[in-house]
mmCIF file of C-alpha atoms in Angstrom:
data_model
loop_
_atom_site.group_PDB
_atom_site.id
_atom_site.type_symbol
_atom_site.label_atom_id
_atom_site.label_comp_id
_atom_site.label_asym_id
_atom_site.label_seq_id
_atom_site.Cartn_x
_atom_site.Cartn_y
_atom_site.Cartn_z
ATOM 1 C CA UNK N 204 19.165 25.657 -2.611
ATOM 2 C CA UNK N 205 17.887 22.285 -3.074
ATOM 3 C CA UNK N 206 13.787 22.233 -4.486
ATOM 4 C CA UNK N 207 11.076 21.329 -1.903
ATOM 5 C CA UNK N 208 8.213 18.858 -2.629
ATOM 6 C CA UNK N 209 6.020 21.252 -0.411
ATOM 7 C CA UNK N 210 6.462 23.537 -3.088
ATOM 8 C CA UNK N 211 5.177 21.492 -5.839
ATOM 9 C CA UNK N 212 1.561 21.558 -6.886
ATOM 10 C CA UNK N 213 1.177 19.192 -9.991
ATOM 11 C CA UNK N 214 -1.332 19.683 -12.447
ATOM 12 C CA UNK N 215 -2.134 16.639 -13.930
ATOM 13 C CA UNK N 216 -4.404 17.245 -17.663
ATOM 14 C CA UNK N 217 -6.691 13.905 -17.769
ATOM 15 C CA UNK N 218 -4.756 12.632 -21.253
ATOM 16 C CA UNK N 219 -2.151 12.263 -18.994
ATOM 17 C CA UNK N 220 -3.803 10.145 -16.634
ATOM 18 C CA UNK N 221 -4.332 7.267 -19.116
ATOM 19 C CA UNK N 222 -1.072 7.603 -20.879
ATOM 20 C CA UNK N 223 0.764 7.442 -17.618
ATOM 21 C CA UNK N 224 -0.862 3.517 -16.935
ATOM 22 C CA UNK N 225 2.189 1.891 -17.781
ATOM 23 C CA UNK N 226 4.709 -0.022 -14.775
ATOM 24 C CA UNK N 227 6.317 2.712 -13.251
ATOM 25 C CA UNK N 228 10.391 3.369 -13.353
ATOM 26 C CA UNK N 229 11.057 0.256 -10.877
ATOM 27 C CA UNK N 230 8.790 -2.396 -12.836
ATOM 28 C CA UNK N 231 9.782 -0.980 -16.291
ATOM 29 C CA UNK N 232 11.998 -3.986 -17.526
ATOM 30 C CA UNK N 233 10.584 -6.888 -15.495
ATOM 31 C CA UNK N 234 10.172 -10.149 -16.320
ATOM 32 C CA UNK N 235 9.115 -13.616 -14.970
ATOM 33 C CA UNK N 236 12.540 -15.134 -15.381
ATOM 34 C CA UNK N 237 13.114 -11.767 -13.411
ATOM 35 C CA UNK N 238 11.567 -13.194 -10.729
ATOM 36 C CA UNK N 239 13.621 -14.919 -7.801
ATOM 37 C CA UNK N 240 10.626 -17.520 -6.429
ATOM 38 C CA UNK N 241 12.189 -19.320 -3.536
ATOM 39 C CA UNK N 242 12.343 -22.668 -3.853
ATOM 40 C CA UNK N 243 11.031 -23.488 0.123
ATOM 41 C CA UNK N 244 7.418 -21.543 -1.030
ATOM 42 C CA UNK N 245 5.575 -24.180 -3.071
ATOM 43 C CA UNK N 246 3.159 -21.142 -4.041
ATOM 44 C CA UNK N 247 5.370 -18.469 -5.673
ATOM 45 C CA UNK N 248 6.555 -21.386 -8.760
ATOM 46 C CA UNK N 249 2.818 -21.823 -8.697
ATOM 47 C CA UNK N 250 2.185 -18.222 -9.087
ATOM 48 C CA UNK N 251 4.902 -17.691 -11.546
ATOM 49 C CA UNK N 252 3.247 -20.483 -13.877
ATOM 50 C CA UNK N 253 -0.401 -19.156 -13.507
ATOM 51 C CA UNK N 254 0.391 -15.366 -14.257
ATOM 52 C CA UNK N 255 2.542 -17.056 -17.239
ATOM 53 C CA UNK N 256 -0.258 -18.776 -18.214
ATOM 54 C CA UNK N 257 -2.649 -15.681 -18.386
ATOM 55 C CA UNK N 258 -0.585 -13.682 -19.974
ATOM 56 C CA UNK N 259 -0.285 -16.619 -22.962
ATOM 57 C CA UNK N 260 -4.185 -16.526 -22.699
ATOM 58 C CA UNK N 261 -4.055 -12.605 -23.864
ATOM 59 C CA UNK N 262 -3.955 -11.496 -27.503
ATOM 60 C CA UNK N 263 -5.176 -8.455 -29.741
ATOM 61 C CA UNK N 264 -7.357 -10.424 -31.485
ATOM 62 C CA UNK N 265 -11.177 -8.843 -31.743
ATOM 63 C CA UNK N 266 -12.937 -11.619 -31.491
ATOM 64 C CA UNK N 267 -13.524 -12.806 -27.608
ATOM 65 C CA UNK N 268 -15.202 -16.136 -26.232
ATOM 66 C CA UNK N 269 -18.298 -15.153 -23.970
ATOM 67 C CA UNK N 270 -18.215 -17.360 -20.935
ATOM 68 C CA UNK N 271 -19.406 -17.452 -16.934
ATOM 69 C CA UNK N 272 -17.576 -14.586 -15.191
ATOM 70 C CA UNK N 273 -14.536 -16.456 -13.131
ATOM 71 C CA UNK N 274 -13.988 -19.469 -11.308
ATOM 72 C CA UNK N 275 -12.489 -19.517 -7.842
ATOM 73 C CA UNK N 276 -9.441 -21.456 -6.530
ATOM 74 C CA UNK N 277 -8.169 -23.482 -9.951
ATOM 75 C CA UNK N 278 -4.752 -23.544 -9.774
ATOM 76 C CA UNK N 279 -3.977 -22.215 -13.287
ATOM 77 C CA UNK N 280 -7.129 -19.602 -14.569
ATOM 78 C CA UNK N 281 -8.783 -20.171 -17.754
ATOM 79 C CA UNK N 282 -9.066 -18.160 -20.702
ATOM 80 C CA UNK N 283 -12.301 -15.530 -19.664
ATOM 81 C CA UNK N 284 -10.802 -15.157 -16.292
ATOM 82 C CA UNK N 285 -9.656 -12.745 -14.095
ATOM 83 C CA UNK N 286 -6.392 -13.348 -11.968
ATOM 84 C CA UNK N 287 -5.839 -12.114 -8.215
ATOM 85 C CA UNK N 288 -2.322 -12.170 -6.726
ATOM 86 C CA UNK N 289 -3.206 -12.352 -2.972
ATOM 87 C CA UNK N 290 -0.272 -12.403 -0.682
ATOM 88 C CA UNK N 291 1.473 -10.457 2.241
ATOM 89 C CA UNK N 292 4.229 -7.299 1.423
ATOM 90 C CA UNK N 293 7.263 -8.346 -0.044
ATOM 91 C CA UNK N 294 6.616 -11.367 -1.850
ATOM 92 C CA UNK N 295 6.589 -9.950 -5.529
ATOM 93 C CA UNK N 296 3.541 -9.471 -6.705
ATOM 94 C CA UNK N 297 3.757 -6.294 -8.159
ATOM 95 C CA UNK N 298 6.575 -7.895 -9.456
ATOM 96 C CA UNK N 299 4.734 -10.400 -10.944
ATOM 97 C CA UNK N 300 1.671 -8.311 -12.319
ATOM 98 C CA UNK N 301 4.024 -5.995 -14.119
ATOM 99 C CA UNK N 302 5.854 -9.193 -16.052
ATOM 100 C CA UNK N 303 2.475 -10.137 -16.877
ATOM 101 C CA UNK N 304 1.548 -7.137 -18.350
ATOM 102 C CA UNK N 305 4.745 -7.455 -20.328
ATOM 103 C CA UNK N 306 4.373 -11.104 -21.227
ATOM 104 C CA UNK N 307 0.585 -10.533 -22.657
ATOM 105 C CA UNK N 308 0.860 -10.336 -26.482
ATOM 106 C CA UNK N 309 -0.753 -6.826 -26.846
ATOM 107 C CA UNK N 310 0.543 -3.472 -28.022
ATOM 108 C CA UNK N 311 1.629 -1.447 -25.439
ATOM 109 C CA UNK N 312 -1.297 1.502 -26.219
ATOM 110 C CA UNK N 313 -3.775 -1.845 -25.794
ATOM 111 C CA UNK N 314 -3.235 -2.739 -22.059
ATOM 112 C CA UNK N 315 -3.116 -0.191 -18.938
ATOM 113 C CA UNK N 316 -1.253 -0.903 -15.592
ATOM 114 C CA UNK N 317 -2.668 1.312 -12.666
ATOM 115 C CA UNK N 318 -2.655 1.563 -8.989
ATOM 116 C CA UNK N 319 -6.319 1.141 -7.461
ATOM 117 C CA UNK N 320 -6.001 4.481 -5.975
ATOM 118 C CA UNK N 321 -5.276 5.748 -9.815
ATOM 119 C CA UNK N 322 -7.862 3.565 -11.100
ATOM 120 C CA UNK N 323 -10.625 5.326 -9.107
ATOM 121 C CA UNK N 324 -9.303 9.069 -9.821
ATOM 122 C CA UNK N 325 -9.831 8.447 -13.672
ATOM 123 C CA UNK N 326 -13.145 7.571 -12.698
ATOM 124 C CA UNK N 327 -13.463 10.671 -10.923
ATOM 125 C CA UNK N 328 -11.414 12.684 -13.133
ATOM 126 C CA UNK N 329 -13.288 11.815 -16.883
ATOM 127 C CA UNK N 330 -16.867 10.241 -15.352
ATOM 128 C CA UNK N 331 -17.967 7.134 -15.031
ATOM 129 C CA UNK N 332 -19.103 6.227 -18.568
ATOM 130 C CA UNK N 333 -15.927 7.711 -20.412
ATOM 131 C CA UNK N 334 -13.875 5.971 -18.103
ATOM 132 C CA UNK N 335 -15.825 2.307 -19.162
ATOM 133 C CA UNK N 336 -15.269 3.846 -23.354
ATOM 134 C CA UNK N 337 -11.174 4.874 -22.623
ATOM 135 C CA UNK N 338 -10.604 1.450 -20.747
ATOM 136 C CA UNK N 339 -12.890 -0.400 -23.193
ATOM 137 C CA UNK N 340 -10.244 -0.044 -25.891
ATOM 138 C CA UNK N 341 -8.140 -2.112 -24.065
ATOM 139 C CA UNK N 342 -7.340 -5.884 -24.232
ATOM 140 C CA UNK N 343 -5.854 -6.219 -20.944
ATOM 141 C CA UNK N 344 -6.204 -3.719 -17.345
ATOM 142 C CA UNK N 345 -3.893 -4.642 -14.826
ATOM 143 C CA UNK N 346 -4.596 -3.148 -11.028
ATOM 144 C CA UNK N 347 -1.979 -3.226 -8.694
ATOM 145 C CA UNK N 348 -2.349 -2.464 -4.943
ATOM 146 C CA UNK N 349 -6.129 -3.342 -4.878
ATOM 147 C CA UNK N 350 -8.286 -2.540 -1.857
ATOM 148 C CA UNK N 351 -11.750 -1.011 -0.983
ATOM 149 C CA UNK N 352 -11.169 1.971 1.979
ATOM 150 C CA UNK N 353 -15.018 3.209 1.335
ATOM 151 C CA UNK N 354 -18.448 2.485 0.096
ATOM 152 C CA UNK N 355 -18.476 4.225 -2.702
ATOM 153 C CA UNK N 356 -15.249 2.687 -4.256
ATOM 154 C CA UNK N 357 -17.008 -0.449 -3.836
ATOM 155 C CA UNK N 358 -19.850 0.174 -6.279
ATOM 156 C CA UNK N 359 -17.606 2.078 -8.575
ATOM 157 C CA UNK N 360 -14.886 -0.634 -8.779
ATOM 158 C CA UNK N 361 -17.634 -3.451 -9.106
ATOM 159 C CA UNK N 362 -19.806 -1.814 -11.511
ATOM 160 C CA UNK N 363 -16.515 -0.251 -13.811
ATOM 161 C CA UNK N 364 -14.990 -3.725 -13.952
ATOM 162 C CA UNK N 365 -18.263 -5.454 -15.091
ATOM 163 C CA UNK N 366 -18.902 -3.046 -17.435
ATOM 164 C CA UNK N 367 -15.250 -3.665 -18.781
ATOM 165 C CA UNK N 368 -15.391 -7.538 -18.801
ATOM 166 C CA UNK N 369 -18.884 -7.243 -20.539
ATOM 167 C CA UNK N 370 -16.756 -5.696 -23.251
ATOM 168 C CA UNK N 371 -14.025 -8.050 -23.235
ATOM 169 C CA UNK N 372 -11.254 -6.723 -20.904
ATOM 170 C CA UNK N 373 -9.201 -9.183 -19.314
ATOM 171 C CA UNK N 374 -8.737 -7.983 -15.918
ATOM 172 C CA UNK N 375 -5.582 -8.975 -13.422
ATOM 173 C CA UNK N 376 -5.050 -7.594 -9.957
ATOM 174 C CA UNK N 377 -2.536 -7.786 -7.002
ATOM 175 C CA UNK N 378 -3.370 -7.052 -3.175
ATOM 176 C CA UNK N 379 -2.790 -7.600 0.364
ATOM 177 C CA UNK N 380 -6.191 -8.559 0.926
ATOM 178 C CA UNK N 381 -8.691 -11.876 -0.389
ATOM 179 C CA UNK N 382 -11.276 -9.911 -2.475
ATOM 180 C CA UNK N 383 -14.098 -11.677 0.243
ATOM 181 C CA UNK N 384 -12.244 -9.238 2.760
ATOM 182 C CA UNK N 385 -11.725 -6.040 0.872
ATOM 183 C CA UNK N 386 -12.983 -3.389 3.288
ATOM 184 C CA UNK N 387 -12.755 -5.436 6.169
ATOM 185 C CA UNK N 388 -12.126 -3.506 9.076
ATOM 186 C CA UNK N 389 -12.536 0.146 7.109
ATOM 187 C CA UNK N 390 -16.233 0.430 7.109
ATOM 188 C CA UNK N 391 -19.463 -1.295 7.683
ATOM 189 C CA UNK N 392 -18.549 -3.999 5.062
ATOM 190 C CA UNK N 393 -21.560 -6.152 5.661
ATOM 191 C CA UNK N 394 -24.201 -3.538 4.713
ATOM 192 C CA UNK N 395 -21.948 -3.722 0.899
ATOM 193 C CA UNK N 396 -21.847 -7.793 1.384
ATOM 194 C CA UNK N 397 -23.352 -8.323 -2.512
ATOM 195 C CA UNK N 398 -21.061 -5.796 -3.853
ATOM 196 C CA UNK N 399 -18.100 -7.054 -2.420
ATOM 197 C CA UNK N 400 -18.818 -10.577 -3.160
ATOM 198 C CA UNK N 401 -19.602 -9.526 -6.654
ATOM 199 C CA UNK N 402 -16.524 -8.011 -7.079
ATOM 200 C CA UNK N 403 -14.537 -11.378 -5.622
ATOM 201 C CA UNK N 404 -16.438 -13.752 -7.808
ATOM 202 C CA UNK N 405 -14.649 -11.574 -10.968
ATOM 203 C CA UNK N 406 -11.123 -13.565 -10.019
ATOM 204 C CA UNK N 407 -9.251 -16.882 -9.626
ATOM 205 C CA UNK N 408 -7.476 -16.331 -6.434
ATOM 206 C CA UNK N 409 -3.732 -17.154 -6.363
ATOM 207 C CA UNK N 410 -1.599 -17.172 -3.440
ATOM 208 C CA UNK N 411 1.410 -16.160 -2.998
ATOM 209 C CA UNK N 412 3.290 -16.729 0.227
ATOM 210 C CA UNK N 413 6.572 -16.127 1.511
ATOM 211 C CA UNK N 414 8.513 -13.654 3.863
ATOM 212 C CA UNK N 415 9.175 -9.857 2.600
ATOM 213 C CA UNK N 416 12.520 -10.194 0.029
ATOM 214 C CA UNK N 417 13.254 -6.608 0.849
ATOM 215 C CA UNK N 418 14.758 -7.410 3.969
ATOM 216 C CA UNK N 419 15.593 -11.292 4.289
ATOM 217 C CA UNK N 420 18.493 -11.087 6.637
ATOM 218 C CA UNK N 421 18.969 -7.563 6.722
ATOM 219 C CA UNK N 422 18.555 -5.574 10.063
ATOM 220 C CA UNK N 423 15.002 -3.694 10.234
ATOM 221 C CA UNK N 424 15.690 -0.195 9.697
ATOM 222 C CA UNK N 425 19.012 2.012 9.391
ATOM 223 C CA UNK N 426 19.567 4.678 11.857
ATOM 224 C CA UNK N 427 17.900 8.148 10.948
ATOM 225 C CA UNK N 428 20.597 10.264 9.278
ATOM 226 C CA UNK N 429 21.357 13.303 11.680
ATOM 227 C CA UNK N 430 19.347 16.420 10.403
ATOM 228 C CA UNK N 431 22.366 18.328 10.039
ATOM 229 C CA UNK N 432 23.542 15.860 7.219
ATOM 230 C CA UNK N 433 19.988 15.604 6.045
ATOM 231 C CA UNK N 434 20.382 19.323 5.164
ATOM 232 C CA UNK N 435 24.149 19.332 3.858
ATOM 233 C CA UNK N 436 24.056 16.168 1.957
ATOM 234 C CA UNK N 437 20.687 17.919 0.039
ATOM 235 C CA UNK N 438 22.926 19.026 -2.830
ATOM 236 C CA UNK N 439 21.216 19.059 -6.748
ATOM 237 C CA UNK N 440 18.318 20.261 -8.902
ATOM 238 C CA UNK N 441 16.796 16.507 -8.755
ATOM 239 C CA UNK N 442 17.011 16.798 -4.621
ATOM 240 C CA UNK N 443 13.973 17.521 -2.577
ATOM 241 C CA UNK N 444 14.303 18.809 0.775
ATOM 242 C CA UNK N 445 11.306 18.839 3.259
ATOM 243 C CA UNK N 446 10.529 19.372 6.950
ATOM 244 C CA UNK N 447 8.598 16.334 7.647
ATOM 245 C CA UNK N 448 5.619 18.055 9.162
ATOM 246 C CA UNK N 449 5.548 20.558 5.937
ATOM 247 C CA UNK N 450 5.092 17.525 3.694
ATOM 248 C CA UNK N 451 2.713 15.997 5.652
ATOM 249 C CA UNK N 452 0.470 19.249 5.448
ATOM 250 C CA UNK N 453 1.251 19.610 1.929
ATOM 251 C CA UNK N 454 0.199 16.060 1.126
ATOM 252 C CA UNK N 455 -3.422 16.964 2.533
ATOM 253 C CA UNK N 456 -3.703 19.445 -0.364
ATOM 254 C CA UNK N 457 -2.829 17.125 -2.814
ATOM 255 C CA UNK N 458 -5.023 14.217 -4.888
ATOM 256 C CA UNK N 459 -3.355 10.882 -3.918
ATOM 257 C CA UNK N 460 -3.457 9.946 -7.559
ATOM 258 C CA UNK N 461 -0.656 13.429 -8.308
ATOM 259 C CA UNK N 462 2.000 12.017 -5.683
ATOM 260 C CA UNK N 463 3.598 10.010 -8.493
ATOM 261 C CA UNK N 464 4.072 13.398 -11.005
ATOM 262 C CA UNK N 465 4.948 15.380 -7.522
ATOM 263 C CA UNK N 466 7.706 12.829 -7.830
ATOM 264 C CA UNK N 467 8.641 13.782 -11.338
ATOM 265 C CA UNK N 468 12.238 14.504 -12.130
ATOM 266 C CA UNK N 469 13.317 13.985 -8.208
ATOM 267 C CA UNK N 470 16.630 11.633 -8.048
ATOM 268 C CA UNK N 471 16.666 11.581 -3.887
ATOM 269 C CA UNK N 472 14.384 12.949 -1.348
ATOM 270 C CA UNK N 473 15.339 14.107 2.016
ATOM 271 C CA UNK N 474 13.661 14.435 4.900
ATOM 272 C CA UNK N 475 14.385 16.168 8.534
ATOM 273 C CA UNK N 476 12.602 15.913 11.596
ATOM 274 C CA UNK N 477 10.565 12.905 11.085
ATOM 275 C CA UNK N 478 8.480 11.739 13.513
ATOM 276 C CA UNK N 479 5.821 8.915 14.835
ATOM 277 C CA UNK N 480 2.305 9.679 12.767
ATOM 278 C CA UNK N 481 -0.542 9.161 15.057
ATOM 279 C CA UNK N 482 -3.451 10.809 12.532
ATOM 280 C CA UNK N 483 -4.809 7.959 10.363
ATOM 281 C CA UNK N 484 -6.019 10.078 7.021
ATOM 282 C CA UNK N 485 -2.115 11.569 7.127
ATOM 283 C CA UNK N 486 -0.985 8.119 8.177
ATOM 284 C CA UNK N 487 -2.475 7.117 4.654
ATOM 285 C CA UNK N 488 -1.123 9.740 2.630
ATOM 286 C CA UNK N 489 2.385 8.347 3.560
ATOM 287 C CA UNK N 490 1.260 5.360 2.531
ATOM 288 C CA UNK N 491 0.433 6.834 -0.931
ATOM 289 C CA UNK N 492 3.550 8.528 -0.751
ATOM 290 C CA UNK N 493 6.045 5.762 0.210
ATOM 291 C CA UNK N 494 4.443 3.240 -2.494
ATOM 292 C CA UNK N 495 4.871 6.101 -5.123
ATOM 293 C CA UNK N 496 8.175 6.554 -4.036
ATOM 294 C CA UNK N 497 9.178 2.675 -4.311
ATOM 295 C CA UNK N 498 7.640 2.472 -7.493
ATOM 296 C CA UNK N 499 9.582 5.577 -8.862
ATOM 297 C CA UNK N 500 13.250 4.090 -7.162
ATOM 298 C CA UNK N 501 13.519 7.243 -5.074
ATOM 299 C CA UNK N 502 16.177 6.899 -2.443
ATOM 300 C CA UNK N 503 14.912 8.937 0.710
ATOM 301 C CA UNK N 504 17.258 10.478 3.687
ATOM 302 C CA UNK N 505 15.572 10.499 6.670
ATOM 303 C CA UNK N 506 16.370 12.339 10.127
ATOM 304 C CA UNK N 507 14.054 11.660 13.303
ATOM 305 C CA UNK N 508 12.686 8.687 14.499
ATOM 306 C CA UNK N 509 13.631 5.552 12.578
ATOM 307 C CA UNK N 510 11.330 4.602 9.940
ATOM 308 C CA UNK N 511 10.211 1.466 11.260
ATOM 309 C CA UNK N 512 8.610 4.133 14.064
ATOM 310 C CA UNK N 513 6.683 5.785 11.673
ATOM 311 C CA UNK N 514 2.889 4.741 12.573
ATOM 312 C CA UNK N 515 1.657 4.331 16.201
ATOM 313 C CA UNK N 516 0.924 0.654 17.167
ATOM 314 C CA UNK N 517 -2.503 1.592 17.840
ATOM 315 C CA UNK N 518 -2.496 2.641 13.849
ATOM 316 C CA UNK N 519 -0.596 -0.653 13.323
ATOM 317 C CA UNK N 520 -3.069 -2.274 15.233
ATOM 318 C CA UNK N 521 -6.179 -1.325 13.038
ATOM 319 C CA UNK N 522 -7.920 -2.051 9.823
ATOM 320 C CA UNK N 523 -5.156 -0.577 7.627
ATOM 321 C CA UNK N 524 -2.641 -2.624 9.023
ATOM 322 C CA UNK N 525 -1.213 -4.250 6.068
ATOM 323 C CA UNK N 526 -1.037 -0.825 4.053
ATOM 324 C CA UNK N 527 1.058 0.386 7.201
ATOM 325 C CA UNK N 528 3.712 -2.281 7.534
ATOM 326 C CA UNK N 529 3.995 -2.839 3.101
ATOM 327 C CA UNK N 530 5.059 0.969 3.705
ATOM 328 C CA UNK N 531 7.515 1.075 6.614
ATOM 329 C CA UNK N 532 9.028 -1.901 4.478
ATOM 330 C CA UNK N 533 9.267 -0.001 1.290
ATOM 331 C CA UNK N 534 10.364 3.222 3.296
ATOM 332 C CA UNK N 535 12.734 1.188 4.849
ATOM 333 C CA UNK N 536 14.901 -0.203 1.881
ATOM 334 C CA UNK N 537 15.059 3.372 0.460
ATOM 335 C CA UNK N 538 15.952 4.699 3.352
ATOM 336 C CA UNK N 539 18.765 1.982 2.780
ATOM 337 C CA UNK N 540 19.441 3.022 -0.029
ATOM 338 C CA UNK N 541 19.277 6.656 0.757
ATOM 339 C CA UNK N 542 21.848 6.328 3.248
ATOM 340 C CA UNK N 543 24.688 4.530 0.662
ATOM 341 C CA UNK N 544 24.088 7.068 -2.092
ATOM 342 C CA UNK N 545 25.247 9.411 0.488
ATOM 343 C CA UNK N 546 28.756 7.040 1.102
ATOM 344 C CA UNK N 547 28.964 7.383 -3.146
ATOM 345 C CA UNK N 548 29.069 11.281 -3.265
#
């Protein structure tokens, strides 16, 4: 019988949460030669050289240069600065963030690569003040998938990460969203104006544009497996099988920042009986769920609806729009995948 995720409950001790900051499985051996810029987007070469340059602008030494906080819009970001990858899904960036993490000239126990979502559980997880010590010890924090989905993550984030570049972190980030828009759309943004704009003035923004490289002339979605192969084809000790719906209600009982170890030792996933998701707070535990899944290379077998089907347009059509479609384009390319590991059994 193949294992269920719905079965798992992950306990997660908080020395793991901090040792676990590294690029996960799919950004492990990246690198900025790695990365395929195409030559028609004028910004992605530009991107390439100013995350190169920041990383060059990283060392161990103790010393560090006090200076303004960070300047907005130069093209290449000057040592004391922060750097923000801004662009839509598909275009790298996590790519990029993880190859600057690598590039930067610091031992590996001196720099910490995080999801935002991870970021803020420390912070729940330890408290605020040993969460500024344990990242203080750092030369270099790396954020990737950076967004604001409530007030209170907007103080914490903006007070954490001046606390940290008081003390001489260099701080880098990647998102879907300008930091002068975080929260846009999620809640009443304008009564949290001065944080936000605190929070954006901590980065030189660069851009990078381009169309999603996960699916450049590749059809939009596969068609869902049947649910009779979903359930034969389930075959190993590394497979997870799940009734959608199961998951879903399992998911709710579950700390976002645990879906990567729920993940841990799985080789495929597969999924019957998938359907449209018209709830928004489950809608967003997908999300959590596909991007863990991506960043882990899990392969997912899918029967029901077609993947690109998963969230209501009305869900598409709201303030979480861009976390939607980054994950029906993730789900979608292991779903891809999914269905040719099934061809190589």
């Amino acid at each position: 019988m193949p294992t269920s995720l719905a079965d798992r409950r992950p306990d997660v001790p908080a020395s793991r949460l901090v040792a676990d900051m590294v690029p996960p499985p799919r950004f492990r051996d990246v690198s900025f030669d790695g990365y395929r810029a195409d030559p028609a987007v004028p910004s992605q070469v530009a991107a390439v050289a100013a995350a190169r340059s920041f990383a060059a602008g990283i060392d161990d030494g103790v010393g560090v240069r006090r200076r303004g906080w960070f300047r907005r819009g130069a093209a290449v970001p000057e040592p004391g600065s922060g750097l923000y990858l801004d662009g839509g899904f598909g275009v790298g960036k996590t790519h990029l963030l993880a190859s600057l993490w690598h590039a930067a000239r610091v031992p590996a126990e001196r720099k910490l690569f995080c999801t935002f979502v991870e970021l803020t559980n420390l912070a729940g997880a330890l408290g605020f003040g040993a969460t500024v010590e344990a990242l203080s010890a750092h030369r270099l924090v790396c954020v990737d998938e950076f967004e604001l989905d409530d007030p209170g993550d907007t103080v914490l984030v903006s007070t954490l990460l001046g606390r940290l570049s008081e003390r001489g972190v260099r701080l880098a980030a990647s998102s879907n969203t300008l930091p002068g828009q975080l929260g846009a759309g999620r809640f009443a943004a304008a009564d949290f104006l001065r944080e936000i704009q605190r929070l954006a003035d901590r980065f030189t923004v660069v851009r990078v544009d381009g169309e999603d490289y996960r699916h450049r002339g590749l059809p939009s979605a596969p068609s869902p497996v049947p649910d009779a192969l979903v359930v034969s084809s389930a075959v190993g000790d590394d497979v997870t099988l799940d009734d959608f719906d199961a998951l879903a209600a399992h998911l709710a009982t579950v700390h976002p920042s645990r879906y990567g170890p729920l993940l841990d030792g799985v080789r495929r996933v597969h999924l019957r009986e998938v359907h449209t998701v018209d709830d928004q707070p489950a809608a967003l535990r997908l999300v959590v769920l596909a991007d863990r899944l991506y960043d882990r290379d899990v392969p997912v077998v899918a029967g029901g609806v077609p993947l690109d089907r998963l969230f209501t347009p009305e869900l598409l059509a709201g303030g979480y729009r861009k976390k939607y479609v980054r994950a029906v384009s993730r789900l979608t390319a292991l779903s891809r995948d999914g269905v040719a590991s099934l061809g190589s059994r």
